[in-house]
Tab-separated table of C-alpha atoms and ligand atoms in Angstrom:
chain	number	residue	atom	x	y	z
Q	171	UNK	CA	-20.719	-10.865	-13.828
Q	172	UNK	CA	-23.601	-11.964	-12.841
Q	173	UNK	CA	-26.235	-9.385	-10.045
Q	174	UNK	CA	-26.036	-11.280	-6.879
Q	175	UNK	CA	-27.031	-9.650	-3.108
Q	176	UNK	CA	-25.039	-9.908	-0.334
Q	177	UNK	CA	-27.725	-10.489	2.626
Q	178	UNK	CA	-26.691	-10.671	5.980
Q	179	UNK	CA	-26.897	-14.334	5.901
Q	180	UNK	CA	-24.868	-14.359	3.118
Q	181	UNK	CA	-22.165	-17.447	4.339
Q	182	UNK	CA	-18.438	-16.300	3.626
Q	183	UNK	CA	-15.910	-17.955	2.363
Q	184	UNK	CA	-12.367	-17.487	1.019
Q	185	UNK	CA	-7.989	-18.008	0.727
Q	186	UNK	CA	-5.868	-16.634	2.405
Q	187	UNK	CA	-1.770	-16.411	0.909
Q	188	UNK	CA	0.438	-14.069	-0.071
Q	189	UNK	CA	0.457	-12.946	-2.637
Q	190	UNK	CA	-3.030	-13.312	-3.258
Q	191	UNK	CA	-3.916	-11.769	-6.706
Q	192	UNK	CA	-3.526	-14.252	-9.231
Q	193	UNK	CA	-5.297	-17.129	-7.250
Q	194	UNK	CA	-8.493	-18.439	-9.428
Q	195	UNK	CA	-10.071	-19.720	-6.520
Q	196	UNK	CA	-12.786	-16.714	-6.344
Q	197	UNK	CA	-14.139	-17.130	-9.539
Q	198	UNK	CA	-14.585	-20.526	-9.801
Q	199	UNK	CA	-15.841	-20.851	-6.036
Q	200	UNK	CA	-18.208	-17.876	-6.806
Q	201	UNK	CA	-19.341	-19.153	-10.277
Q	202	UNK	CA	-20.532	-22.504	-8.492
Q	203	UNK	CA	-22.295	-21.078	-5.358
Q	204	UNK	CA	-24.919	-18.868	-8.155
Q	205	UNK	CA	-25.099	-22.045	-10.006
Q	206	UNK	CA	-26.592	-23.536	-7.234
Q	207	UNK	CA	-28.213	-19.971	-5.942
Q	208	UNK	CA	-26.981	-20.424	-2.640
Q	209	UNK	CA	-26.392	-17.477	-0.435
Q	210	UNK	CA	-22.288	-17.838	0.196
Q	211	UNK	CA	-19.692	-15.071	-1.140
Q	212	UNK	CA	-15.762	-16.138	-1.680
Q	213	UNK	CA	-13.240	-13.600	-1.267
Q	214	UNK	CA	-9.143	-13.431	-1.477
Q	215	UNK	CA	-7.060	-12.125	1.798
Q	216	UNK	CA	-3.959	-11.480	1.155
Q	217	UNK	CA	-1.940	-11.728	4.380
Q	218	UNK	CA	1.544	-11.962	5.351
Q	219	UNK	CA	3.363	-14.516	6.688
Q	220	UNK	CA	3.798	-12.604	10.405
Q	221	UNK	CA	-0.029	-12.430	10.769
Q	222	UNK	CA	-1.639	-16.011	9.862
Q	223	UNK	CA	-2.183	-16.098	13.342
Q	224	UNK	CA	-4.297	-13.753	13.828
Q	225	UNK	CA	-5.987	-13.912	10.231
Q	226	UNK	CA	-7.137	-17.820	11.966
Q	227	UNK	CA	-8.135	-16.033	15.018
Q	228	UNK	CA	-9.882	-12.868	12.972
Q	229	UNK	CA	-12.216	-15.842	10.157
Q	230	UNK	CA	-13.275	-17.421	13.822
Q	231	UNK	CA	-14.068	-13.883	15.812
Q	232	UNK	CA	-15.927	-13.395	11.599
Q	233	UNK	CA	-17.454	-16.840	11.640
Q	234	UNK	CA	-16.380	-17.444	7.867
Q	235	UNK	CA	-17.915	-20.847	6.687
Q	236	UNK	CA	-14.401	-21.702	5.185
Q	237	UNK	CA	-10.899	-20.649	3.493
Q	238	UNK	CA	-8.149	-22.196	1.156
Q	239	UNK	CA	-4.865	-21.803	1.980
Q	240	UNK	CA	-2.442	-21.138	-0.072
Q	241	UNK	CA	1.396	-20.362	-0.354
Q	242	UNK	CA	2.985	-19.697	2.474
Q	243	UNK	CA	0.757	-20.540	4.571
Q	244	UNK	CA	-0.043	-24.186	3.790
Q	245	UNK	CA	2.080	-26.293	7.125
Q	246	UNK	CA	2.413	-22.968	9.194
Q	247	UNK	CA	-1.090	-22.856	9.776
Q	248	UNK	CA	-1.371	-26.145	10.803
Q	249	UNK	CA	-0.917	-24.820	14.472
Q	250	UNK	CA	-3.303	-22.932	14.749
Q	251	UNK	CA	-6.589	-24.858	13.876
Q	252	UNK	CA	-8.165	-27.625	16.528
Q	253	UNK	CA	-8.858	-30.566	14.029
Q	254	UNK	CA	-6.723	-32.281	10.930
Q	255	UNK	CA	-8.019	-34.824	8.707
Q	256	UNK	CA	-6.148	-37.782	8.877
Q	257	UNK	CA	-4.678	-37.578	5.207
Q	258	UNK	CA	-4.035	-33.991	5.964
Q	259	UNK	CA	-1.715	-34.873	9.528
Q	260	UNK	CA	0.454	-37.751	7.038
Q	261	UNK	CA	0.839	-34.573	4.295
Q	262	UNK	CA	2.042	-32.172	6.653
Q	263	UNK	CA	0.302	-29.478	4.389
Q	264	UNK	CA	-4.019	-27.848	4.777
Q	265	UNK	CA	-5.300	-26.280	1.697
Q	266	UNK	CA	-9.401	-25.979	3.010
Q	267	UNK	CA	-10.462	-25.381	6.385
Q	268	UNK	CA	-14.156	-25.697	7.437
Q	269	UNK	CA	-15.390	-24.172	10.518
Q	270	UNK	CA	-17.447	-26.591	11.890
Q	271	UNK	CA	-19.725	-24.857	14.599
Q	272	UNK	CA	-16.357	-22.955	15.483
Q	273	UNK	CA	-14.794	-26.069	15.528
Q	274	UNK	CA	-11.659	-24.988	12.702
Q	275	UNK	CA	-10.717	-28.606	10.303
Q	276	UNK	CA	-8.225	-28.695	7.926
Q	277	UNK	CA	-8.007	-30.884	4.759
Q	278	UNK	CA	-5.512	-31.713	1.930
Q	279	UNK	CA	-8.235	-31.029	-1.003
Q	280	UNK	CA	-5.093	-30.760	-3.091
Q	281	UNK	CA	-4.120	-34.595	-2.977
Q	282	UNK	CA	-7.641	-35.393	-2.825
Q	283	UNK	CA	-8.121	-33.525	-6.057
Q	284	UNK	CA	-5.406	-34.664	-7.442
Q	285	UNK	CA	-6.951	-38.524	-7.293
Q	286	UNK	CA	-9.889	-37.654	-8.545
Q	287	UNK	CA	-8.307	-35.801	-11.977
Q	288	UNK	CA	-6.410	-39.378	-12.438
Q	289	UNK	CA	-9.280	-41.133	-11.412
Q	290	UNK	CA	-12.260	-39.310	-13.742
Q	291	UNK	CA	-9.784	-39.696	-16.523
Q	292	UNK	CA	-9.975	-43.566	-15.588
Q	293	UNK	CA	-6.502	-43.942	-14.287
Q	294	UNK	CA	-6.397	-46.177	-11.318
Q	295	UNK	CA	-3.443	-45.991	-8.919
Q	296	UNK	CA	-3.486	-49.065	-7.123
Q	297	UNK	CA	-0.135	-51.287	-7.920
Q	298	UNK	CA	0.569	-48.495	-10.524
Q	299	UNK	CA	4.331	-47.782	-11.108
Q	300	UNK	CA	4.546	-44.045	-10.643
Q	301	UNK	CA	7.305	-41.819	-11.079
Q	302	UNK	CA	7.201	-37.916	-9.646
Q	303	UNK	CA	9.067	-35.271	-10.615
Q	304	UNK	CA	9.777	-32.683	-7.999
Q	305	UNK	CA	9.843	-33.035	-3.532
Q	306	UNK	CA	8.105	-29.553	-2.422
Q	307	UNK	CA	4.669	-28.958	-1.229
Q	308	UNK	CA	2.860	-30.148	-3.956
Q	309	UNK	CA	4.471	-33.637	-4.095
Q	310	UNK	CA	4.126	-34.201	-0.960
Q	311	UNK	CA	0.652	-34.703	-1.316
Q	312	UNK	CA	0.110	-36.182	-4.776
Q	313	UNK	CA	3.066	-38.593	-3.404
Q	314	UNK	CA	1.434	-39.388	-0.012
Q	315	UNK	CA	-2.211	-39.893	-1.343
Q	316	UNK	CA	-0.524	-42.412	-4.384
Q	317	UNK	CA	1.057	-44.084	-1.819
Q	318	UNK	CA	-2.004	-44.464	-0.034
Q	319	UNK	CA	-4.020	-45.384	-2.947
Q	320	UNK	CA	-1.478	-48.568	-3.284
Q	321	UNK	CA	0.863	-47.060	-6.630
Q	322	UNK	CA	4.523	-47.604	-6.238
Q	323	UNK	CA	6.073	-44.321	-6.553
Q	324	UNK	CA	9.720	-43.078	-7.413
Q	325	UNK	CA	10.444	-39.289	-7.183
Q	326	UNK	CA	13.409	-37.345	-8.961
Q	327	UNK	CA	14.472	-33.245	-7.629
Q	328	UNK	CA	16.424	-31.962	-9.301
Q	329	UNK	CA	18.431	-31.042	-5.595
Q	330	UNK	CA	18.864	-33.908	-3.738
Q	331	UNK	CA	21.099	-32.620	-1.626
Q	332	UNK	CA	18.789	-30.588	0.161
Q	333	UNK	CA	17.675	-34.085	1.493
Q	334	UNK	CA	13.493	-33.133	0.274
Q	335	UNK	CA	13.240	-35.862	-1.580
Q	336	UNK	CA	14.777	-38.504	0.452
Q	337	UNK	CA	12.807	-37.902	3.761
Q	338	UNK	CA	9.825	-37.756	1.953
Q	339	UNK	CA	10.828	-41.122	0.363
Q	340	UNK	CA	11.515	-42.607	3.924
Q	341	UNK	CA	8.218	-41.316	5.765
Q	342	UNK	CA	6.059	-43.214	2.527
Q	343	UNK	CA	8.515	-45.743	2.956
Q	344	UNK	CA	7.705	-45.965	6.529
Q	345	UNK	CA	4.180	-44.764	6.662
Q	346	UNK	CA	3.010	-47.278	3.790
Q	347	UNK	CA	5.296	-49.703	3.960
Q	348	UNK	CA	6.551	-49.545	0.517
Q	349	UNK	CA	10.198	-49.205	-0.353
Q	350	UNK	CA	10.549	-45.784	-2.478
Q	351	UNK	CA	13.628	-44.240	-3.354
Q	352	UNK	CA	14.514	-40.620	-4.102
Q	353	UNK	CA	17.153	-39.707	-6.609
Q	354	UNK	CA	18.280	-37.051	-8.845
Q	355	UNK	CA	16.018	-35.231	-11.435
Q	356	UNK	CA	18.672	-35.784	-14.542
Q	357	UNK	CA	18.375	-37.127	-17.994
Q	358	UNK	CA	20.055	-40.688	-16.895
Q	359	UNK	CA	17.459	-41.971	-14.074
Q	360	UNK	CA	14.740	-40.564	-15.824
Q	361	UNK	CA	15.669	-42.416	-18.832
Q	362	UNK	CA	16.177	-45.386	-16.777
Q	363	UNK	CA	12.664	-45.119	-14.013
Q	364	UNK	CA	10.984	-44.583	-17.164
Q	365	UNK	CA	11.560	-47.609	-18.588
Q	366	UNK	CA	8.188	-50.047	-17.941
Q	367	UNK	CA	6.537	-46.669	-16.001
Q	368	UNK	CA	2.761	-46.417	-15.544
Q	369	UNK	CA	1.985	-43.078	-15.366
Q	370	UNK	CA	4.653	-39.908	-14.823
Q	371	UNK	CA	3.369	-37.276	-12.526
Q	372	UNK	CA	5.565	-33.782	-12.332
Q	373	UNK	CA	5.327	-31.222	-9.718
Q	374	UNK	CA	7.851	-29.075	-10.363
Q	375	UNK	CA	7.165	-26.252	-11.772
Q	376	UNK	CA	9.066	-26.615	-14.847
Q	377	UNK	CA	7.271	-25.589	-17.907
Q	378	UNK	CA	4.879	-22.941	-16.469
Q	379	UNK	CA	4.221	-19.188	-17.423
Q	380	UNK	CA	6.245	-17.244	-18.604
Q	381	UNK	CA	8.818	-20.338	-19.041
Q	382	UNK	CA	6.744	-22.315	-21.423
Q	383	UNK	CA	9.480	-23.274	-23.949
Q	384	UNK	CA	11.190	-25.907	-20.588
Q	385	UNK	CA	10.101	-29.548	-20.019
Q	386	UNK	CA	10.757	-31.451	-17.250
Q	387	UNK	CA	11.887	-34.690	-19.239
Q	388	UNK	CA	12.931	-34.299	-23.578
Q	389	UNK	CA	10.707	-35.452	-25.977
Q	390	UNK	CA	12.831	-38.657	-26.675
Q	391	UNK	CA	12.607	-40.398	-23.255
Q	392	UNK	CA	8.233	-40.392	-23.106
Q	393	UNK	CA	8.332	-43.546	-25.900
Q	394	UNK	CA	6.690	-45.686	-23.164
Q	395	UNK	CA	5.672	-43.245	-20.837
Q	396	UNK	CA	1.350	-44.299	-21.169
Q	397	UNK	CA	-0.018	-41.592	-18.576
Q	398	UNK	CA	0.862	-38.219	-17.804
Q	399	UNK	CA	-0.037	-35.772	-15.382
Q	400	UNK	CA	1.160	-32.148	-15.368
Q	401	UNK	CA	0.335	-30.027	-12.744
Q	402	UNK	CA	1.473	-27.306	-13.969
Q	403	UNK	CA	-1.940	-25.100	-15.355
Q	404	UNK	CA	-0.937	-22.006	-16.624
Q	405	UNK	CA	-0.556	-22.698	-19.398
Q	406	UNK	CA	-3.540	-24.899	-19.980
Q	407	UNK	CA	-0.948	-27.153	-22.280
Q	408	UNK	CA	2.123	-27.563	-21.452
Q	409	UNK	CA	5.266	-28.620	-23.714
Q	410	UNK	CA	5.595	-31.410	-21.510
Q	411	UNK	CA	1.584	-33.069	-22.169
Q	412	UNK	CA	1.794	-31.736	-25.822
Q	413	UNK	CA	5.091	-33.535	-26.731
Q	414	UNK	CA	3.696	-36.923	-24.903
Q	415	UNK	CA	0.079	-36.715	-27.141
Q	416	UNK	CA	2.107	-37.002	-30.106
Q	417	UNK	CA	4.004	-40.368	-28.436
Q	418	UNK	CA	0.590	-41.228	-27.856
Q	419	UNK	CA	0.287	-40.929	-23.829
Q	420	UNK	CA	-3.162	-39.837	-22.700
Q	421	UNK	CA	-2.354	-36.034	-20.990
Q	422	UNK	CA	-4.500	-34.855	-17.552
Q	423	UNK	CA	-3.627	-31.287	-16.877
Q	424	UNK	CA	-3.543	-29.587	-13.431
Q	425	UNK	CA	-6.730	-27.623	-14.584
Q	426	UNK	CA	-8.305	-30.689	-14.014
Q	427	UNK	CA	-6.306	-30.553	-10.312
Q	428	UNK	CA	-6.992	-27.185	-9.839
Q	429	UNK	CA	-10.905	-27.725	-10.905
Q	430	UNK	CA	-11.253	-30.571	-8.488
Q	431	UNK	CA	-9.453	-29.219	-5.089
Q	432	UNK	CA	-11.777	-26.213	-5.353
Q	433	UNK	CA	-14.585	-28.712	-6.332
Q	434	UNK	CA	-14.101	-30.799	-3.479
Q	435	UNK	CA	-13.433	-28.304	-1.053
Q	436	UNK	CA	-17.140	-26.426	-2.470
Q	437	UNK	CA	-18.490	-29.833	-0.982
Q	438	UNK	CA	-17.189	-29.633	2.333
Q	439	UNK	CA	-18.341	-26.554	3.458
Q	440	UNK	CA	-21.521	-26.230	1.735
Q	441	UNK	CA	-22.510	-29.704	1.613
Q	442	UNK	CA	-23.683	-29.871	-2.165
Q	443	UNK	CA	-21.857	-31.550	-5.030
Q	444	UNK	CA	-19.714	-29.234	-7.023
Q	445	UNK	CA	-19.861	-27.809	-10.439
Q	446	UNK	CA	-16.382	-29.282	-11.244
Q	447	UNK	CA	-17.162	-28.617	-15.173
Q	448	UNK	CA	-18.069	-25.075	-14.119
Q	449	UNK	CA	-15.259	-24.724	-11.965
Q	450	UNK	CA	-13.359	-25.602	-14.368
Q	451	UNK	CA	-14.935	-23.444	-17.359
Q	452	UNK	CA	-14.435	-20.367	-15.217
Q	453	UNK	CA	-10.448	-21.021	-14.283
Q	454	UNK	CA	-9.910	-21.698	-18.549
Q	455	UNK	CA	-11.717	-18.113	-18.473
Q	456	UNK	CA	-9.244	-16.133	-16.758
Q	457	UNK	CA	-6.047	-18.414	-17.461
Q	458	UNK	CA	-7.443	-17.874	-20.985
Q	459	UNK	CA	-7.328	-13.554	-20.254
Q	460	UNK	CA	-4.117	-13.674	-18.871
Q	461	UNK	CA	-2.286	-15.431	-21.629
H	260	ATR	P1	5.255	-26.666	-4.464
H	260	ATR	O1	4.268	-25.940	-3.740
H	260	ATR	O2	4.648	-25.938	-5.995
H	260	ATR	O3	5.105	-27.523	-4.645
H	260	ATR	P2	7.888	-25.413	-3.782
H	260	ATR	O4	8.041	-26.526	-2.747
H	260	ATR	O5	8.911	-24.533	-3.990
H	260	ATR	O6	6.354	-25.827	-4.724
H	260	ATR	O7	8.368	-27.357	-4.980
H	260	ATR	C1	8.440	-26.748	-6.531
H	260	ATR	C2	9.438	-28.056	-7.017
H	260	ATR	O8	9.880	-27.810	-7.831
H	260	ATR	C3	10.785	-28.441	-6.324
H	260	ATR	O9	10.456	-30.142	-6.110
H	260	ATR	C4	11.632	-27.954	-7.028
H	260	ATR	O10	13.280	-28.237	-7.479
H	260	ATR	P3	13.887	-28.085	-5.987
H	260	ATR	O11	13.443	-29.099	-4.532
H	260	ATR	O12	15.441	-28.890	-6.609
H	260	ATR	O13	14.020	-26.738	-5.925
H	260	ATR	C5	10.889	-27.933	-8.665
H	260	ATR	N1	11.540	-27.312	-9.082
H	260	ATR	C6	11.660	-25.753	-9.460
H	260	ATR	N2	11.894	-25.529	-10.367
H	260	ATR	C7	12.779	-26.330	-11.060
H	260	ATR	C8	13.692	-26.633	-12.707
H	260	ATR	N3	13.958	-25.634	-13.464
H	260	ATR	N4	14.252	-27.684	-12.426
H	260	ATR	C9	13.737	-29.269	-11.868
H	260	ATR	N5	12.857	-28.936	-10.658
H	260	ATR	C10	12.683	-27.767	-10.241
């Protein structure tokens, strides 16, 4: 670890969540602050659900420069903020807070980070047919930003009976005047919707460590799927990406989304361009150390 001096002028950022032990953000941001030689530090804060209001009041009182927000607070934190970025408002979730001279403003860099990771790999979503697996928190951000970018979406979710996928599809249809369908995630529907698809996004947790032998899509259905984005980043190489690559697809890792969401938050707090590759490398070191 590099030596660094905390002074009376050091600005403090952090992440609030519960649990928080597995967050990659402190490693990514502290490396980025050191790299740019700026006087910031980034800390993890375990904040229980029922303490969220107090935590945000505390962050105000302590004049923290910025926060990331993770599970389980991404939705509930909104009621404690002063302003919301319009995209975060549509999504209904915030993962980044900027303290702008005492005004706490919420953003969703999970969504913008996903889009940047896609664009970075030369994939433009406009007018593309996109199949999204999952209808949870991550899927909401991804679905909204893809729709806003002009993609045509189909959402597949394991449980339809809870109504999450249908609600999300309805919200998107209304917000962007784009007919968006929700279907049950099963092999028959996958076979149907993957016909002629441009981009497949896995926004479920299927394939995540320790269940690394699982995949949400059987390999035989990946024959004509040119781009596969798997938001799972642990393991770095998922079974879905391995099988998609074997079938000739370009694949994008959840690690790129992780690094980009961090980089975009960093830029909002510091006003400086984030060292994206360094942040990604630091996250890889942690993941390789864990596995
Ligand atoms: P996140 O914030 O990461 O999106 P989440 O809101 O809990 O987490 O959403 C997890 C998503 O993964 C959901 O869409 C969930 O599907 P259900 O709504 O049917 O629960 C999906 N998911 C989790 N495990 C799954 C599995 N084994 N098969 C299919 N989908 C799964």
